[in-house]
Amino acid sequence: MTDTNIVAAKSRGRSLVLTTAIAAGAVLMVLPFYWLLIATTYDAKEIFSTPPHFLPGTAFVDNFVGLFRDTLFGRAMANSVLVSATYTVLGLVVCTAAGYAFAKFRFRGQGFLFGAVLVTLALPSQVTLVPLFQIMVSLGWLDSYQALILPNLALPFGIFLMRQTMYAIPDEMIQAARIDGANEFRVFAGIVVPTIRPAIAALAIFLFLAQWNDFVYPLVVLRTPESYTVPVALASLQGIGTTDYGQLLMGTMLSMLPVLILFLFLQRHFVAGILAGAVKQ
């Protein structure tokens, strides 16, 4: 066997090992989601049977109907979509504008203010839970949408991400637009925002997920089942010895759909960002 054939055989061997490892990892990651889908087709008594089920059962319709019959899950889904979508849009505006100010403007106290933003990244959300609750009580905002949307619009991580991303935009390009007569809003909306679309898409997914999965804070400020979000509604299905896991897992599976739709809608922006960085000018 020639040296060329030996090298080719080693290359094929490495490719086979790598492909096998990736396939095994993919199976391990997909398996819990597959089991979740299968579990929604069984009643509560059969879900945890031994050995576990890997083929569909016959209780899918019963679990689906029972979930919407016994709870206000449809209203909870609508509440979560409304709150998460509104929070994402407003949060993008606030974080992007703040990041632009920190990255492209020079003003007194800039370093101190940005340092304060970074310090808040180290604060766990539980630290601000009681003060936020007291503020909501004083404003009369308990059991309202604004109590869920407004407090965390200026997300420290979002401001930090936008600020670091905008540093890569050449100052000369912005100055050229200003010399051509563009005002700051035109520069921001027409030049800066289109340039950082991949980062905005990433932040949009992060903001949506953060609001969609939030449980502790909505549990504290929401009072009636009509205003529950999905995590709180799912928690209401858990009783003392009476949990219907078929309905609970059905609700969990349905709660994943908006997140998957959002990711599928925004994934092309990630691909565009990767290709833009890979193509040589």
CSV table of C-alpha atoms in Angstrom, one decimal:
chain,number,residue,atom,x,y,z
A,1,MET,CA,0.0,0.0,0.0
A,2,THR,CA,1.4,3.4,-1.0
A,3,ASP,CA,1.8,6.3,1.3
A,4,THR,CA,-1.1,8.1,-0.4
A,5,ASN,CA,-3.5,5.1,0.2
A,6,ILE,CA,-2.4,4.9,3.9
A,7,VAL,CA,-3.1,8.6,4.4
A,8,ALA,CA,-6.5,8.2,2.7
A,9,ALA,CA,-7.4,5.2,4.8
A,10,LYS,CA,-6.4,7.1,8.1
A,11,SER,CA,-8.5,10.0,6.9
A,12,ARG,CA,-11.5,7.8,6.3
A,13,GLY,CA,-11.0,6.2,9.6
A,14,ARG,CA,-11.0,9.5,11.5
A,15,SER,CA,-14.0,10.7,9.5
A,16,LEU,CA,-15.9,7.5,10.4
A,17,VAL,CA,-15.0,7.8,14.1
A,18,LEU,CA,-16.0,11.5,14.1
A,19,THR,CA,-19.3,10.8,12.3
A,20,THR,CA,-20.1,8.0,14.7
A,21,ALA,CA,-19.4,10.2,17.7
A,22,ILE,CA,-21.6,13.1,16.3
A,23,ALA,CA,-24.4,10.7,15.5
A,24,ALA,CA,-24.3,9.2,19.0
A,25,GLY,CA,-24.3,12.7,20.6
A,26,ALA,CA,-27.3,13.7,18.4
A,27,VAL,CA,-29.2,10.6,19.5
A,28,LEU,CA,-28.6,11.3,23.1
A,29,MET,CA,-29.8,14.9,22.7
A,30,VAL,CA,-32.9,13.9,20.7
A,31,LEU,CA,-33.9,11.0,22.9
A,32,PRO,CA,-35.4,13.0,25.8
A,33,PHE,CA,-37.6,15.0,23.3
A,34,TYR,CA,-38.6,11.8,21.6
A,35,TRP,CA,-39.6,10.3,25.0
A,36,LEU,CA,-41.5,13.5,25.8
A,37,LEU,CA,-43.5,13.1,22.6
A,38,ILE,CA,-44.2,9.4,23.2
A,39,ALA,CA,-45.2,10.0,26.9
A,40,THR,CA,-47.9,12.4,25.8
A,41,THR,CA,-49.7,9.4,24.2
A,42,TYR,CA,-50.0,7.5,27.4
A,43,ASP,CA,-52.1,8.1,30.6
A,44,ALA,CA,-50.5,8.9,33.9
A,45,LYS,CA,-50.4,5.3,35.1
A,46,GLU,CA,-48.5,4.1,32.0
A,47,ILE,CA,-45.9,6.9,31.6
A,48,PHE,CA,-43.5,5.6,34.2
A,49,SER,CA,-43.9,1.9,33.5
A,50,THR,CA,-40.9,-0.4,33.3
A,51,PRO,CA,-39.5,-0.9,30.7
A,52,PRO,CA,-40.3,2.5,29.3
A,53,HIS,CA,-42.4,2.9,26.2
A,54,PHE,CA,-40.8,3.9,22.9
A,55,LEU,CA,-43.8,3.5,20.7
A,56,PRO,CA,-46.9,5.7,20.6
A,57,GLY,CA,-49.9,4.9,22.8
A,58,THR,CA,-53.6,5.8,22.5
A,59,ALA,CA,-54.1,8.5,25.1
A,60,PHE,CA,-52.8,11.5,23.1
A,61,VAL,CA,-56.3,13.0,22.4
A,62,ASP,CA,-57.4,12.3,26.0
A,63,ASN,CA,-54.4,14.2,27.4
A,64,PHE,CA,-54.8,17.0,25.0
A,65,VAL,CA,-58.5,17.5,25.7
A,66,GLY,CA,-58.1,17.0,29.4
A,67,LEU,CA,-55.3,19.7,29.5
A,68,PHE,CA,-57.6,22.3,28.0
A,69,ARG,CA,-60.7,21.1,29.9
A,70,ASP,CA,-59.1,21.1,33.4
A,71,THR,CA,-56.9,24.2,33.1
A,72,LEU,CA,-56.9,27.5,31.2
A,73,PHE,CA,-53.9,26.4,29.3
A,74,GLY,CA,-55.0,28.1,26.1
A,75,ARG,CA,-55.3,31.4,27.9
A,76,ALA,CA,-51.9,30.8,29.5
A,77,MET,CA,-50.3,30.2,26.1
A,78,ALA,CA,-51.9,33.4,24.8
A,79,ASN,CA,-50.6,35.3,27.8
A,80,SER,CA,-47.1,34.0,27.4
A,81,VAL,CA,-47.0,34.7,23.7
A,82,LEU,CA,-48.2,38.3,24.2
A,83,VAL,CA,-45.9,39.0,27.2
A,84,SER,CA,-42.8,37.4,25.7
A,85,ALA,CA,-43.3,38.9,22.2
A,86,THR,CA,-43.9,42.4,23.7
A,87,TYR,CA,-40.9,42.0,26.1
A,88,THR,CA,-38.7,40.9,23.2
A,89,VAL,CA,-39.5,43.8,20.9
A,90,LEU,CA,-39.2,46.5,23.7
A,91,GLY,CA,-36.1,44.8,25.1
A,92,LEU,CA,-34.4,44.8,21.8
A,93,VAL,CA,-35.1,48.6,21.4
A,94,VAL,CA,-33.8,49.4,24.9
A,95,CYS,CA,-30.8,47.2,24.8
A,96,THR,CA,-29.7,48.1,21.3
A,97,ALA,CA,-30.1,51.8,22.0
A,98,ALA,CA,-28.2,51.6,25.2
A,99,GLY,CA,-25.5,49.5,23.6
A,100,TYR,CA,-25.1,52.1,20.8
A,101,ALA,CA,-24.8,54.9,23.4
A,102,PHE,CA,-22.1,53.1,25.3
A,103,ALA,CA,-20.2,52.0,22.2
A,104,LYS,CA,-20.2,55.1,20.0
A,105,PHE,CA,-20.7,58.1,22.3
A,106,ARG,CA,-18.4,59.6,24.9
A,107,PHE,CA,-20.0,61.3,28.0
A,108,ARG,CA,-19.2,62.0,31.6
A,109,GLY,CA,-19.7,59.0,33.8
A,110,GLN,CA,-19.7,56.5,31.0
A,111,GLY,CA,-17.2,54.1,32.5
A,112,PHE,CA,-19.0,54.2,35.9
A,113,LEU,CA,-22.4,53.6,34.3
A,114,PHE,CA,-21.2,50.7,32.2
A,115,GLY,CA,-19.4,49.3,35.2
A,116,ALA,CA,-22.7,49.4,37.1
A,117,VAL,CA,-24.3,47.4,34.3
A,118,LEU,CA,-21.6,44.8,34.5
A,119,VAL,CA,-22.0,44.6,38.3
A,120,THR,CA,-25.7,43.8,38.0
A,121,LEU,CA,-24.8,40.8,35.9
A,122,ALA,CA,-23.5,39.2,39.1
A,123,LEU,CA,-26.7,39.7,41.0
A,124,PRO,CA,-29.1,36.7,41.1
A,125,SER,CA,-32.7,37.5,40.2
A,126,GLN,CA,-33.8,36.3,43.7
A,127,VAL,CA,-32.1,39.3,45.2
A,128,THR,CA,-34.4,41.8,43.5
A,129,LEU,CA,-37.6,39.7,43.9
A,130,VAL,CA,-38.8,41.3,47.1
A,131,PRO,CA,-38.0,44.9,46.1
A,132,LEU,CA,-39.7,44.3,42.7
A,133,PHE,CA,-42.8,42.9,44.4
A,134,GLN,CA,-43.0,45.9,46.7
A,135,ILE,CA,-42.7,48.2,43.7
A,136,MET,CA,-45.5,46.4,41.9
A,137,VAL,CA,-47.7,46.6,45.0
A,138,SER,CA,-47.2,50.3,45.3
A,139,LEU,CA,-47.9,50.9,41.7
A,140,GLY,CA,-51.0,48.7,41.7
A,141,TRP,CA,-49.6,46.5,39.0
A,142,LEU,CA,-50.0,43.1,40.6
A,143,ASP,CA,-51.7,40.5,38.2
A,144,SER,CA,-51.0,42.7,35.2
A,145,TYR,CA,-49.0,42.4,31.9
A,146,GLN,CA,-46.9,45.5,32.6
A,147,ALA,CA,-45.6,43.9,35.9
A,148,LEU,CA,-44.1,41.1,33.8
A,149,ILE,CA,-42.8,43.2,30.8
A,150,LEU,CA,-41.4,46.5,32.2
A,151,PRO,CA,-39.0,45.7,35.1
A,152,ASN,CA,-36.3,43.9,33.1
A,153,LEU,CA,-36.4,45.7,29.7
A,154,ALA,CA,-32.9,47.1,30.3
A,155,LEU,CA,-31.4,43.6,30.6
A,156,PRO,CA,-27.7,44.0,31.6
A,157,PHE,CA,-26.6,41.0,29.4
A,158,GLY,CA,-28.4,42.5,26.4
A,159,ILE,CA,-26.8,45.9,26.9
A,160,PHE,CA,-23.3,44.3,27.2
A,161,LEU,CA,-23.8,42.1,24.1
A,162,MET,CA,-25.0,45.1,22.0
A,163,ARG,CA,-22.2,47.3,23.2
A,164,GLN,CA,-19.5,44.8,22.4
A,165,THR,CA,-21.0,44.0,19.0
A,166,MET,CA,-21.2,47.7,18.0
A,167,TYR,CA,-17.5,48.2,18.8
A,168,ALA,CA,-16.7,46.3,15.7
A,169,ILE,CA,-18.5,48.9,13.5
A,170,PRO,CA,-15.9,51.4,12.2
A,171,ASP,CA,-16.4,54.9,13.5
A,172,GLU,CA,-15.4,56.2,10.1
A,173,MET,CA,-18.6,54.7,8.6
A,174,ILE,CA,-20.8,56.4,11.2
A,175,GLN,CA,-18.9,59.7,10.8
A,176,ALA,CA,-19.3,59.6,7.0
A,177,ALA,CA,-23.1,59.2,7.4
A,178,ARG,CA,-23.2,62.2,9.8
A,179,ILE,CA,-21.2,64.3,7.3
A,180,ASP,CA,-23.7,63.3,4.6
A,181,GLY,CA,-26.4,64.9,6.7
A,182,ALA,CA,-27.9,61.8,8.4
A,183,ASN,CA,-29.3,62.4,11.9
A,184,GLU,CA,-28.6,60.0,14.8
A,185,PHE,CA,-31.8,58.1,14.4
A,186,ARG,CA,-31.0,57.6,10.7
A,187,VAL,CA,-27.5,56.4,11.5
A,188,PHE,CA,-28.8,54.1,14.2
A,189,ALA,CA,-31.7,52.6,12.3
A,190,GLY,CA,-30.2,52.7,8.8
A,191,ILE,CA,-26.6,51.7,9.4
A,192,VAL,CA,-26.0,50.2,12.8
A,193,VAL,CA,-29.0,48.0,13.2
A,194,PRO,CA,-28.8,46.3,9.7
A,195,THR,CA,-25.0,45.7,10.4
A,196,ILE,CA,-25.6,43.7,13.6
A,197,ARG,CA,-28.7,41.7,12.6
A,198,PRO,CA,-27.1,38.3,13.6
A,199,ALA,CA,-26.4,39.7,17.1
A,200,ILE,CA,-30.0,41.1,17.3
A,201,ALA,CA,-31.4,37.8,16.3
A,202,ALA,CA,-29.4,36.1,19.0
A,203,LEU,CA,-30.5,38.6,21.6
A,204,ALA,CA,-34.1,38.2,20.5
A,205,ILE,CA,-34.0,34.5,21.1
A,206,PHE,CA,-32.4,35.0,24.5
A,207,LEU,CA,-35.0,37.6,25.6
A,208,PHE,CA,-37.9,35.5,24.4
A,209,LEU,CA,-36.6,32.4,26.2
A,210,ALA,CA,-35.8,34.4,29.4
A,211,GLN,CA,-39.4,35.7,29.5
A,212,TRP,CA,-41.1,32.5,28.3
A,213,ASN,CA,-39.4,30.3,30.9
A,214,ASP,CA,-39.6,32.7,33.8
A,215,PHE,CA,-41.4,31.0,36.7
A,216,VAL,CA,-40.6,32.5,40.1
A,217,TYR,CA,-41.3,36.2,39.4
A,218,PRO,CA,-44.6,35.5,37.6
A,219,LEU,CA,-45.7,33.1,40.3
A,220,VAL,CA,-45.2,36.0,42.8
A,221,VAL,CA,-46.9,38.8,41.0
A,222,LEU,CA,-49.8,36.9,39.3
A,223,ARG,CA,-52.9,36.2,41.3
A,224,THR,CA,-55.6,34.7,39.0
A,225,PRO,CA,-55.6,31.7,36.6
A,226,GLU,CA,-56.7,34.0,33.8
A,227,SER,CA,-53.4,35.9,33.9
A,228,TYR,CA,-51.1,32.9,34.4
A,229,THR,CA,-48.2,32.3,32.0
A,230,VAL,CA,-47.3,28.8,30.8
A,231,PRO,CA,-44.8,27.9,33.5
A,232,VAL,CA,-47.2,29.0,36.3
A,233,ALA,CA,-50.1,27.2,34.6
A,234,LEU,CA,-48.0,24.0,34.3
A,235,ALA,CA,-47.1,24.3,38.0
A,236,SER,CA,-50.8,24.4,38.8
A,237,LEU,CA,-51.2,20.9,37.4
A,238,GLN,CA,-49.0,19.5,40.1
A,239,GLY,CA,-50.9,18.4,43.2
A,240,ILE,CA,-50.1,16.4,46.3
A,241,GLY,CA,-50.3,12.9,45.0
A,242,THR,CA,-52.8,13.8,42.3
A,243,THR,CA,-50.5,15.0,39.5
A,244,ASP,CA,-51.7,14.0,36.0
A,245,TYR,CA,-48.4,13.6,34.3
A,246,GLY,CA,-50.0,12.9,30.9
A,247,GLN,CA,-51.5,16.4,30.9
A,248,LEU,CA,-48.4,17.9,32.4
A,249,LEU,CA,-46.1,16.5,29.7
A,250,MET,CA,-48.7,17.4,27.0
A,251,GLY,CA,-48.5,21.0,28.2
A,252,THR,CA,-44.7,20.9,28.3
A,253,MET,CA,-44.6,19.7,24.7
A,254,LEU,CA,-47.0,22.4,23.5
A,255,SER,CA,-45.0,25.1,25.3
A,256,MET,CA,-42.0,24.2,23.2
A,257,LEU,CA,-43.7,25.0,19.9
A,258,PRO,CA,-43.4,28.9,20.0
A,259,VAL,CA,-39.7,28.7,20.9
A,260,LEU,CA,-39.1,26.3,18.0
A,261,ILE,CA,-41.0,28.5,15.6
A,262,LEU,CA,-39.0,31.6,16.7
A,263,PHE,CA,-35.7,29.7,16.2
A,264,LEU,CA,-36.7,28.5,12.8
A,265,PHE,CA,-37.7,32.0,11.8
A,266,LEU,CA,-34.4,33.6,13.0
A,267,GLN,CA,-31.9,30.8,12.1
A,268,ARG,CA,-31.3,32.3,8.7
A,269,HIS,CA,-29.8,35.4,10.3
A,270,PHE,CA,-27.3,33.2,12.2
A,271,VAL,CA,-26.3,31.5,9.0
A,272,ALA,CA,-25.9,34.8,7.2
A,273,GLY,CA,-23.7,36.0,10.1
A,274,ILE,CA,-21.5,32.9,9.9
A,275,LEU,CA,-21.2,33.2,6.1
A,276,ALA,CA,-20.4,36.9,6.3
A,277,GLY,CA,-17.5,36.1,8.6
A,278,ALA,CA,-16.2,33.2,6.5
A,279,VAL,CA,-16.1,34.9,3.1
A,280,LYS,CA,-12.9,36.7,2.3
A,281,GLN,CA,-13.2,40.1,0.8
